[in-house]
PDB file of C-alpha atoms in Angstrom:
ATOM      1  CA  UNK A 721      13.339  -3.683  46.055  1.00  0.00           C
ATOM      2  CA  UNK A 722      12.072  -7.331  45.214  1.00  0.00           C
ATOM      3  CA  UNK A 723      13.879  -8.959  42.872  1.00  0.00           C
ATOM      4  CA  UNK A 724      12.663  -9.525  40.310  1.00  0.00           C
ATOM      5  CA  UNK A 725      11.367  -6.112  40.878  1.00  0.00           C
ATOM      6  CA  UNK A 726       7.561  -5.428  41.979  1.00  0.00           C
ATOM      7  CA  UNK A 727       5.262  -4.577  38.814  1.00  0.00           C
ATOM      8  CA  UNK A 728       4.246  -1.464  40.746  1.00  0.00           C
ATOM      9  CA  UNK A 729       7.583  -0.614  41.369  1.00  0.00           C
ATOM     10  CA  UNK A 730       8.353  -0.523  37.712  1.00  0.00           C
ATOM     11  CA  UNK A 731       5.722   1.389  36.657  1.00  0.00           C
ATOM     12  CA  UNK A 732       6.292   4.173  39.166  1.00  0.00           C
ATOM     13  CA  UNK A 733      10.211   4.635  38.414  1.00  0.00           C
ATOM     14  CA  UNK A 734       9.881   2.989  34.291  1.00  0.00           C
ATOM     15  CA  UNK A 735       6.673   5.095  33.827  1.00  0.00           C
ATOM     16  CA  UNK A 736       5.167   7.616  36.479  1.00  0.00           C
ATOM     17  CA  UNK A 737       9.224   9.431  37.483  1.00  0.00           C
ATOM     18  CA  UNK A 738      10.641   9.041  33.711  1.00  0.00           C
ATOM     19  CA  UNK A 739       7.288  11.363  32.981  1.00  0.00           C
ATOM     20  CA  UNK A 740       8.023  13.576  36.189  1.00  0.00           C
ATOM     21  CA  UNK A 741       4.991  13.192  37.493  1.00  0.00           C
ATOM     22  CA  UNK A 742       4.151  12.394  41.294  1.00  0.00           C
ATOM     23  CA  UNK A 743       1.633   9.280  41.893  1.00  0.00           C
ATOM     24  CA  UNK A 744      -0.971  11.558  42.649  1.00  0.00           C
ATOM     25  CA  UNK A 745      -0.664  12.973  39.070  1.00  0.00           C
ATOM     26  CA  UNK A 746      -0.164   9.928  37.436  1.00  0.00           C
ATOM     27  CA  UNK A 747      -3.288   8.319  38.879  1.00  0.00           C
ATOM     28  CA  UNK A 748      -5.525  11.808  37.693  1.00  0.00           C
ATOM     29  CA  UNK A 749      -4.118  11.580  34.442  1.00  0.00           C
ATOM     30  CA  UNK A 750      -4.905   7.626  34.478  1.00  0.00           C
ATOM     31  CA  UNK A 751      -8.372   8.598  35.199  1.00  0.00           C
ATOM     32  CA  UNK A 752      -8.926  11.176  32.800  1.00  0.00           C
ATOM     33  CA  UNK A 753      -7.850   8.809  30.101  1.00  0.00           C
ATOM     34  CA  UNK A 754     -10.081   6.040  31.273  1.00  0.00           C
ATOM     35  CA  UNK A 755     -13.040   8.613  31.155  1.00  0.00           C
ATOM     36  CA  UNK A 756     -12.307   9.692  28.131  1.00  0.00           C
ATOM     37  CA  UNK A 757     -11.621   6.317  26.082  1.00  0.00           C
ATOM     38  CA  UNK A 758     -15.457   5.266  27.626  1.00  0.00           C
ATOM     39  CA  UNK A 759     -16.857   8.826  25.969  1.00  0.00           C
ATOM     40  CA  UNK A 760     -15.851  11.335  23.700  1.00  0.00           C
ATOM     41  CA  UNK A 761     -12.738   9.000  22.690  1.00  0.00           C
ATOM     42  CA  UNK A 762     -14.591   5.786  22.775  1.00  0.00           C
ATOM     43  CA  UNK A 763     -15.334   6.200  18.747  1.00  0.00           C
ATOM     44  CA  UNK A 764     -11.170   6.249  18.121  1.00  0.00           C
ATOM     45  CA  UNK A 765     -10.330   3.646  20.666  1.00  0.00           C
ATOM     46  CA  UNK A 766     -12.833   1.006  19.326  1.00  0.00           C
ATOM     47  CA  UNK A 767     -12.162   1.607  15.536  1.00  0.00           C
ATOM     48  CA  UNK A 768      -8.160   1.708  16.203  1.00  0.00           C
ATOM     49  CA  UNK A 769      -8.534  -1.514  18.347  1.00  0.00           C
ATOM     50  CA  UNK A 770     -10.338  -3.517  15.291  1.00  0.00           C
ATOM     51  CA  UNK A 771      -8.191  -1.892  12.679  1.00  0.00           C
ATOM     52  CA  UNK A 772      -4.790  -3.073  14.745  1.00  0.00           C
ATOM     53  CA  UNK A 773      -6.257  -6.785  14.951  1.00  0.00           C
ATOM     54  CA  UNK A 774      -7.542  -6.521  11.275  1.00  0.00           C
ATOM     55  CA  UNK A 775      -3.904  -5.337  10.317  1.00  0.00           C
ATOM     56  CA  UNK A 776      -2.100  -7.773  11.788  1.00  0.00           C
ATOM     57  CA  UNK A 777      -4.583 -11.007  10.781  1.00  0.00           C
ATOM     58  CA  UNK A 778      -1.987 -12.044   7.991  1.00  0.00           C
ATOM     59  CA  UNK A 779       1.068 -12.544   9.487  1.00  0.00           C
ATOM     60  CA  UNK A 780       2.270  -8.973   9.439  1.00  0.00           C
ATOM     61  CA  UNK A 781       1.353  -5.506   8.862  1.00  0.00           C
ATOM     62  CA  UNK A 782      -1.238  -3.989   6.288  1.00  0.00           C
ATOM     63  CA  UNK A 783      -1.275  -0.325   6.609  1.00  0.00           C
ATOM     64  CA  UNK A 784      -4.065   0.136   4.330  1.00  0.00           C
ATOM     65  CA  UNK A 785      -6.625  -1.264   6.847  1.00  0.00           C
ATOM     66  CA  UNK A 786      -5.539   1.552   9.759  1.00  0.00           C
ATOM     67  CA  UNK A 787      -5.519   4.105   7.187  1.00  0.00           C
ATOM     68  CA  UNK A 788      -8.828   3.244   5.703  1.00  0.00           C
ATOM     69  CA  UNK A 789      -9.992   2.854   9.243  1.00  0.00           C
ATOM     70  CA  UNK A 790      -9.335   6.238  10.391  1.00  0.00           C
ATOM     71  CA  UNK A 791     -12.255   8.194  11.387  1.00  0.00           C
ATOM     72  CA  UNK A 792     -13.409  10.528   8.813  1.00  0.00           C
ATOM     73  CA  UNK A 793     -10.644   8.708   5.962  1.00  0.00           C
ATOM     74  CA  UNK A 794     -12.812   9.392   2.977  1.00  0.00           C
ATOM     75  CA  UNK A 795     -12.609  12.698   3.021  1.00  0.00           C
ATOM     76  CA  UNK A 796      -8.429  12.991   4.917  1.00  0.00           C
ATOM     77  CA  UNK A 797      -6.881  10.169   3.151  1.00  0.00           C
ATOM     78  CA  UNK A 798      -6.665  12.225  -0.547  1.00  0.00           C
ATOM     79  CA  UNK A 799      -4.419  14.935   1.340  1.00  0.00           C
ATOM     80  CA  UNK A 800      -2.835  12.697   4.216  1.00  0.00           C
ATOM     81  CA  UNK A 801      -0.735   9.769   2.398  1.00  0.00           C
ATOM     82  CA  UNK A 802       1.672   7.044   4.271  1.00  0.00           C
ATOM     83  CA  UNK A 803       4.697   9.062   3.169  1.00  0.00           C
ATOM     84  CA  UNK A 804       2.657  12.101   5.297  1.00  0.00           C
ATOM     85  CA  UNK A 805       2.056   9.891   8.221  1.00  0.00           C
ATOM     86  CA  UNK A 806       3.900   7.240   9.318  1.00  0.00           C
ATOM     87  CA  UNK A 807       5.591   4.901  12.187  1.00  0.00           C
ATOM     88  CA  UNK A 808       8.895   2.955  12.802  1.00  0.00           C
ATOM     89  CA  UNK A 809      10.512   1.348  15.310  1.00  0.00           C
ATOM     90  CA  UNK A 810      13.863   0.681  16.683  1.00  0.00           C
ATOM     91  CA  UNK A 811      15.846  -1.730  18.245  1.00  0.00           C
ATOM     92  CA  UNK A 812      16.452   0.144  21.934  1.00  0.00           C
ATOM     93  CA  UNK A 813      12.581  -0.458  21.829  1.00  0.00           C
ATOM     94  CA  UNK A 814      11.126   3.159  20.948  1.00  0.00           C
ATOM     95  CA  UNK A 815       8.276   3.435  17.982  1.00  0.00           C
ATOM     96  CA  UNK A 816       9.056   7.024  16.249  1.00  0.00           C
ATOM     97  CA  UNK A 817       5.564   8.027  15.069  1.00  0.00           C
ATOM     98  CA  UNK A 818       5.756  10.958  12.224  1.00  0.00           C
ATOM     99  CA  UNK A 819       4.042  13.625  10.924  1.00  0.00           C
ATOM    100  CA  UNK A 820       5.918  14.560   7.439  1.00  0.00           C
ATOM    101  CA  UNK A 821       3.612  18.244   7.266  1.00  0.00           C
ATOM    102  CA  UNK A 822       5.605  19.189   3.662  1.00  0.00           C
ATOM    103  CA  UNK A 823       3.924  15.777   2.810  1.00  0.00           C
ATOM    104  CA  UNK A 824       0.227  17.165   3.035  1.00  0.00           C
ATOM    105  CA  UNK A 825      -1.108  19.913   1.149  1.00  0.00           C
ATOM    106  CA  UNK A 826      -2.744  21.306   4.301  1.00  0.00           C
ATOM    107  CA  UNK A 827      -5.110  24.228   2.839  1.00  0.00           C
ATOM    108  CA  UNK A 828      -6.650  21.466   0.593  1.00  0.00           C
ATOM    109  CA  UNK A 829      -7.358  19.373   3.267  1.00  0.00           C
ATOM    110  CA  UNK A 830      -8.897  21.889   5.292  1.00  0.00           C
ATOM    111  CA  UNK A 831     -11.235  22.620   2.953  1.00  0.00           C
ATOM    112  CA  UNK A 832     -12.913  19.812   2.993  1.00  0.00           C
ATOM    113  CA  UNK A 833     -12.279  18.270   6.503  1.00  0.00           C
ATOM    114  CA  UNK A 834     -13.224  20.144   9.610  1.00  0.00           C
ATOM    115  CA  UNK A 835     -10.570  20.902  12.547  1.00  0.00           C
ATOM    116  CA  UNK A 836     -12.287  17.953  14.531  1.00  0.00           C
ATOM    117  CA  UNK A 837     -12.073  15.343  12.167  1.00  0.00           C
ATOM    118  CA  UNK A 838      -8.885  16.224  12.018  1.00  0.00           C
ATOM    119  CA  UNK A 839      -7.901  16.053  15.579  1.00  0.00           C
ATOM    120  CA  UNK A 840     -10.079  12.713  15.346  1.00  0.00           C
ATOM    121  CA  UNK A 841      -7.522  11.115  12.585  1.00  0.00           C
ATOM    122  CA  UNK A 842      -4.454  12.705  14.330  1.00  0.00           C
ATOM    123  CA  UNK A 843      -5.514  11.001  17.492  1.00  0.00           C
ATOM    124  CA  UNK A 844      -6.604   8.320  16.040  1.00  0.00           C
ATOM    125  CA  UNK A 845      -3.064   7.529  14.366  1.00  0.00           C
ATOM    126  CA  UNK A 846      -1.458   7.892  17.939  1.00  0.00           C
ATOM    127  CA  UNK A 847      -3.617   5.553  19.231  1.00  0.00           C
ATOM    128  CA  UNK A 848      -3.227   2.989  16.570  1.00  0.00           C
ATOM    129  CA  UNK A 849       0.772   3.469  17.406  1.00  0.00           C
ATOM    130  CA  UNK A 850       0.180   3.311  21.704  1.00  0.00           C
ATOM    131  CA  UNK A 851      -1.666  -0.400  20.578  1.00  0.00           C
ATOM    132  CA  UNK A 852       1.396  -0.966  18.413  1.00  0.00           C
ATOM    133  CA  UNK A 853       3.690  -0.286  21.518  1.00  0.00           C
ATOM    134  CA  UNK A 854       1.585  -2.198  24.036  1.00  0.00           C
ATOM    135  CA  UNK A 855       1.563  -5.373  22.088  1.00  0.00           C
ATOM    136  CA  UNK A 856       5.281  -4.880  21.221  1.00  0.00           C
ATOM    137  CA  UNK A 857       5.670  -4.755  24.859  1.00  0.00           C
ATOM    138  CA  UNK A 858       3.391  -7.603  25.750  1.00  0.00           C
ATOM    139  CA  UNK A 859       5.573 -10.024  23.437  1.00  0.00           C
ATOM    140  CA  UNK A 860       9.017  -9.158  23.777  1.00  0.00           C
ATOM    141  CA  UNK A 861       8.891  -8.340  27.354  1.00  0.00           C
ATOM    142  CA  UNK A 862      10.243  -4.882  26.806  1.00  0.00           C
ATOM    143  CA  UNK A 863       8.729  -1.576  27.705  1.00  0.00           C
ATOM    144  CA  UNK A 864       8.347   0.507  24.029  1.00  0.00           C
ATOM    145  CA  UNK A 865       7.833   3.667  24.473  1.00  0.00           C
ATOM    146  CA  UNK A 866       6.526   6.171  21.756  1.00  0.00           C
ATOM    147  CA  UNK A 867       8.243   9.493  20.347  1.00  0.00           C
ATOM    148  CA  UNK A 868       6.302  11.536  18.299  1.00  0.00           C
ATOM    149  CA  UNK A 869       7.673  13.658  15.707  1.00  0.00           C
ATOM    150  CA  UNK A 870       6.422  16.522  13.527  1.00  0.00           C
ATOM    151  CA  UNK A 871       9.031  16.636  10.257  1.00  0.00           C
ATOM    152  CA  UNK A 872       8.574  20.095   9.270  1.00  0.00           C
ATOM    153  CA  UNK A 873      11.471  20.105   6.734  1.00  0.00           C
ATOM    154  CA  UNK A 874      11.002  20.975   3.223  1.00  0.00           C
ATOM    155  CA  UNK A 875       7.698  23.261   4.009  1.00  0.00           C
ATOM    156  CA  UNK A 876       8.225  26.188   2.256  1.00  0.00           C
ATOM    157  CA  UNK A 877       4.837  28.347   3.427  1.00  0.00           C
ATOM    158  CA  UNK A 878       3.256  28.741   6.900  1.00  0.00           C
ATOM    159  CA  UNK A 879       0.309  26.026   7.542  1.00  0.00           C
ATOM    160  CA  UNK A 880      -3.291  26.382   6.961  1.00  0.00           C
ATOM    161  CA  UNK A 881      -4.173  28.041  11.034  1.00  0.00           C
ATOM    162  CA  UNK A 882      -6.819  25.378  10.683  1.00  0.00           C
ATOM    163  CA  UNK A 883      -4.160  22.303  10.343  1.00  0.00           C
ATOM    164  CA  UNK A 884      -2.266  23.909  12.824  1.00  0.00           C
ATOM    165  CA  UNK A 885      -4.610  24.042  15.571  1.00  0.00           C
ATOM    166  CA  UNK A 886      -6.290  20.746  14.593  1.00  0.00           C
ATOM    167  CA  UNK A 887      -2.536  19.148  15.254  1.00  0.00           C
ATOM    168  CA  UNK A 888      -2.299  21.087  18.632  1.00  0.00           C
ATOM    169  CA  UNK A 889      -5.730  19.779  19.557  1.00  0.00           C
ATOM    170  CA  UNK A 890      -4.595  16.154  19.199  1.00  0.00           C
ATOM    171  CA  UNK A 891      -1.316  16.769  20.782  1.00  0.00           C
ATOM    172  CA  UNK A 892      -2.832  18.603  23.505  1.00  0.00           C
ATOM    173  CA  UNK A 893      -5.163  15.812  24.075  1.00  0.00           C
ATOM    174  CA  UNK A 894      -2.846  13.198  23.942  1.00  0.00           C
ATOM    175  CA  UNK A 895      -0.460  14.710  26.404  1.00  0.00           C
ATOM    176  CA  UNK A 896      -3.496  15.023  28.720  1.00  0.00           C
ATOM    177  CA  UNK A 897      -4.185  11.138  27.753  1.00  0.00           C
ATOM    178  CA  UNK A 898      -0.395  10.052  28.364  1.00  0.00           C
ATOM    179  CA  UNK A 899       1.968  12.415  29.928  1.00  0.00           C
ATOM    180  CA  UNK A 900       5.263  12.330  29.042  1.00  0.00           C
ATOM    181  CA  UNK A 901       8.438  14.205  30.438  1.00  0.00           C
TER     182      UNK A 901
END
């Protein structure tokens, strides 16, 4: 090992083995992702990327701008609050991204957002967080990582099937987009 260590060697023990995935899997996953942020996901890349820089243009944070930002947030943002969906980080360097599901009145929202706009804001939201964690990265020098979390606590009936397979699209897309062991 060089020392300092290699950049690629970090990335395949930091990254590519802490996901359990060989190189050859990394670099088809890597590919995928690539594909998909120039096409179908290009829409939720771009308006993520100008909402992050928009956000953070006064010294700080204004969550209003992502939210408002979100794809299809005319119609989601009445049933999806910040108390629904929100993001924290920690000191050991991990952003906890959460979905608070007692927080959002889910048959409401489903009937009047389809399960793809949906997905859209759900995946959307993750990628506003992977920007968070990149440029967290970039200027401390530490590798944040993100752990997403669905808070299911306090929900006292079972979800709308619509919500619930508009939140395993997203998740099943983002896995595909970033593995993760």
């Amino acid at each position: 090992m060089y020392n300092p260590p290699h950049p690629g060697e970090v990335i395949r023990s930091e990254i590519v083995e802490a996901a359990g995935l060989s190189v050859t899997e990394a670099a088809k996953a890597l590919k995928e992702a690539i594909q998909w942020r120039k096409t179908a996901g290009k829409h939720i890349v771009n308006a993520a990327q100008k909402a992050v820089a928009k956000a953070m243009k006064k010294s700080g944070w204004d969550d209003n701008v992502i939210r408002n930002a979100a794809p299809h947030a005319n119609v989601i943002n009445d049933y999806i609050t910040s108390k629904a969906v929100f993001s924290t980080s920690t000191e050991d360097g991990k952003i906890i991204s959460v979905i608070r599901t007692s927080q959002i009145d889910d048959k409401k929202l489903m009937d009047n957002a389809s399960v793809e706009q949906v997905r859209d804001y759900f995946l959307y939201n993750r990628e506003v967080t992977r920007i968070e964690a990149s440029k967290l990265s970039a200027t401390t020098g530490r590798l944040y990582t993100v752990l997403n979390v669905s808070d299911v606590s306090g929900t006292r009936n079972a979800p709308d099937r619509r919500f619930t397979k508009a939140v395993a699209l997203s998740c099943d897309k983002y896995e595909s987009l970033y593995p993760s062991n």
